[in-house]
Amino acid sequence: MDPMLESFISESRENLETAGRCFLELEKTPGDEELMNDLFRSMHTIKGSSGLFDILAFTKVVHAAEDVLDTVRSGELNMTSAHIDLFLNTMDQVGTWLDDLEDTGALAEGADDRSRSLTHALRQLLGEDKPGAVITNTTAEVTLAEPTGEAPINKPPSWLCRMPDDARLMLFKRTVQKEIAILAIKYTPDPQCFFSGDDPLHTIRSLPGIAWFQVQAREDWPEPEALDPYHCNLTFHTVTAGSESEIRHYLRYVAEQTEITPLSPLQLAFPMGEVGNNEPFESFINEAPQILTNRDWEQLQRLIAPLLDISGSELFQTSVLRWMDAVLQQRIPDPVLLNALLNAAIDGEYRWPEALSDSTTAANAEKSITSTEKVAAIDAAAPAQLSDAQREAATRALATQKQIVSMPCPPELIPGRIASVSTVVTNLLNAAIIPTTGLEQATESAQAQASLEPLATYLNDLTLNLATAAEQEPLPASEVSTAPPAEERQQAEHHRSNRREENTSTTTESPTAQSKTLKVDQQRIDALMDLVGELVVAKNALPFLAKRAEDDFGIRPLAKEIKVQYAVINRLSEELQSAMMQIRMVPISNVFLRFPRLVRDLSRKLGKQIRLVLEGEETEADKNVVENLADPLIHLLRNSLDHGLETAAEREAAGKPAEGTIILRAIPHDDQVVIEIIDDGRGIDPEVIKRKAYEKGIIDEQRLDNISDQEALQLILAAGFSTAEEVSDLSGRGVGMDVVRSVVNQAGGSVVVESTLGQGSTIRLTLPLSMAVNRVMMIEVAGQSYGISMEDIIETVRVPADSVQRIKHNEAIVLRDRLIPLFHLRHLLQLELADNNQSEEVAVLVMELGGEELGLVIDEFNEGIDIIQKPLEGVMANYPYYSGAALLGDGRILLVLNIRELLACR
Amino acid sequence: MPINYKKTVAVLEGHCEIEEAEVLLEWLLENPKGKVNLKQCSHPHTAVLQVIMALSPAVSSWPDDAAIAAWLEPTMMREQ
């Protein structure tokens, strides 16, 4: 798998766990800021890293969750239990997706739908609902490409009026009556977007089929000194032509920051410009309405064509005519639109067709594009500042125009030439914000006289005026504003740096989150562990060597020397080993922290009030042990919740507090860790257990008679035992407890059940702290060495053979007033029984298994040693009464016995 | 590509990265009459563009790349 994805998965799992814990804590202590921040940070990290991969469904959901959390954090939204339910569900889904990613490298099928519904639900908390951006009418492209005749045209976003006439006209001609979708996109990047590596400008520029775009400041620019360059204060407006899905794909990571509105080409059609004298258009205005009513498009076109040649291009009326012309070139011109355009020519103001039937035009008046005002407003907002280069270019252009008017010209071309010169000069003047009134007069009189003379005069005057203006050299606006006094400037600087600090502290992870942990692949640790194991074995060979030096070669001083060296190596290897153990140690909290959630969910489901108390979660144990614990503990907790604890009413009736308590406690105990699950519920009735066990054939009649209550309780761990009256979906299928027992036993641990009827039960798991190195006692039976785990051994005794008592078929000894049943290991291993007469003493290994003491009769005790126990493989794996094997220092194989299994096979 | 700071002109070349934004801002604050030369600029990072828009320095040379000039010029003109 991609290593990046791998680390994303493990990191996100951790973050999910943190988030889950925070949610539960927040439910108890709402408004805890630190928790809220932790929560937000973990969600933010997940979201941030998920963006690296192509898992949009995933990103969207966590993004939505983050947004909601943000409003909670800022106090705009109060988190309720219902909200937390939704969040926890979301996080479960995210967790499942992480599993999918790990297994298949992709999200499971249906992730999009799932994502949509979750995002939807989350966004509803915000009081908004935008699944994706605005997916309104995706059908627009189809329906609007064919003009529907009388249908009103919806007004496009108001900012569209900033798109220049010619750009719109070009786009209109390209798209009209073709099935090309036009999209108006407003992209307001997140102010903090630079910190997540966004370059909004680049995003916009790389959009396919971009027809026009514009960048605008969202808020007024602050004083230059107070400007924070890393706070995005821009809004992008753009119009694109091309597939909507493609555009959405490009913008998928910023979908929440964009507003995508599908446009019809007809929505592009509105005139703009400066309303000029209506005189040249008078005849047109008089004739056109009638022609329009007759729908004589050709006649209308004929009427428009000559006017287009003569009128100034910047004029509002010309713009109207150009649009009418463009609309008329369609196969089926849209009469509504044409009518609206014609009315615009008459009134000097364009109203959207839908507004025509609307009598309350007050609101529309503001939105209709009053040419002069709008253009003037835009110009005023941007006072032109000509650079030297621009001024130079303008002067050159003016000079060329002067040349053109002074050149001789055939009379039939004069109107066209006047129009073109007038256009160029108007453009130049507009750019320089010089009133064009003089030019208009000149153009008009030139048209009237059919001579270029008035224009030539005007241009001469203009160049003269410009030359004098240039001498005065007006200061550019940016220089006019004097720099603020130094003090003020410092303050601004200070303010700015403060702001930057704030920004960094909120967006980057706080340094405390970067703990100095090293993440290492577990396989490497295991490899190291194996090496340490080899070393221990190699080291164990030294005493044998010393023995040989002394016995076989008779060099006693060398033997002594070897033993000294052995002591040193032994010490070092032990330290190495314990250091190695430490590396593999993880706190039990890794497992414990999953339970508050489980308890919360189940208690809500069962309608019981339950308080979970975690104790000793800082206790450390080997990673494998901790991981193995998770499943058994879930079973046990479920059992306690379902069977152990009563409902609030039952509890009150029994005189207990309505809220039940479950204590989950970890206690380090020598080389072991003891985990207790204590509930104060109804307890277990041993009589019921006995009867049930008998009914199910787990015990026979004889056992039923002599079984103690304590022993009876352990029966709930037996396979196929279930006391629940009904099978619920939580527990009670009779598989849980025996699974627990077998898992714990496999890990080398044991389970004990204690209970007092009416007061509660305790289930105690005892597990080795570490499974890597076992301390075993070597014993000898029939000339063969075996290992027995030291954890189970209580003591070793030699008792006189005649002190062994027989009770029916069983042997037992009395040791310090306790009756201890005896088992012969030879018997259990089906070896020849030793000749009892030969020895007057029997060696008894007193062990504790499952809370019961028993004695194991063996031939000889040997020393205890540390071994690295390896599981048996191949055919040997079929013998469960060997828990494993280890290599001894002299090269022999030591089989380690699993006494529990051995007794069970009996 | 870094911005080349001359005496009165900051020459932007190629793809101007986000890091340049702060440097450019400081330069423009120190040189209020400083101009920017965009001739060789193929893409300013949004943050760089933002600094130019906010401080609206004189532009000594517009980008050679017509595609950029086409939107940059109107944008800048409006801001000025």
CSV table of C-alpha atoms in Angstrom, one decimal, chain A residues 1 5 9 13 95-108:
chain,number,residue,atom,x,y,z
A,1,MET,CA,0.0,0.0,0.0
A,5,LEU,CA,-2.1,6.3,2.7
A,9,ILE,CA,-5.0,5.6,8.0
A,13,ARG,CA,-7.7,6.2,13.4
A,95,GLY,CA,-13.9,4.5,10.6
A,96,THR,CA,-15.5,2.0,8.3
A,97,TRP,CA,-14.2,3.9,5.3
A,98,LEU,CA,-10.7,3.8,6.8
A,99,ASP,CA,-11.1,0.1,7.1
A,100,ASP,CA,-12.1,0.0,3.4
A,101,LEU,CA,-9.2,2.1,2.5
A,102,GLU,CA,-6.9,-0.2,4.3
A,103,ASP,CA,-8.4,-3.3,2.7
A,104,THR,CA,-9.0,-2.2,-0.9
A,105,GLY,CA,-7.3,1.2,-1.2
A,106,ALA,CA,-10.7,2.8,-2.1
A,107,LEU,CA,-14.0,3.6,-0.5
A,108,ALA,CA,-16.7,1.0,-0.7
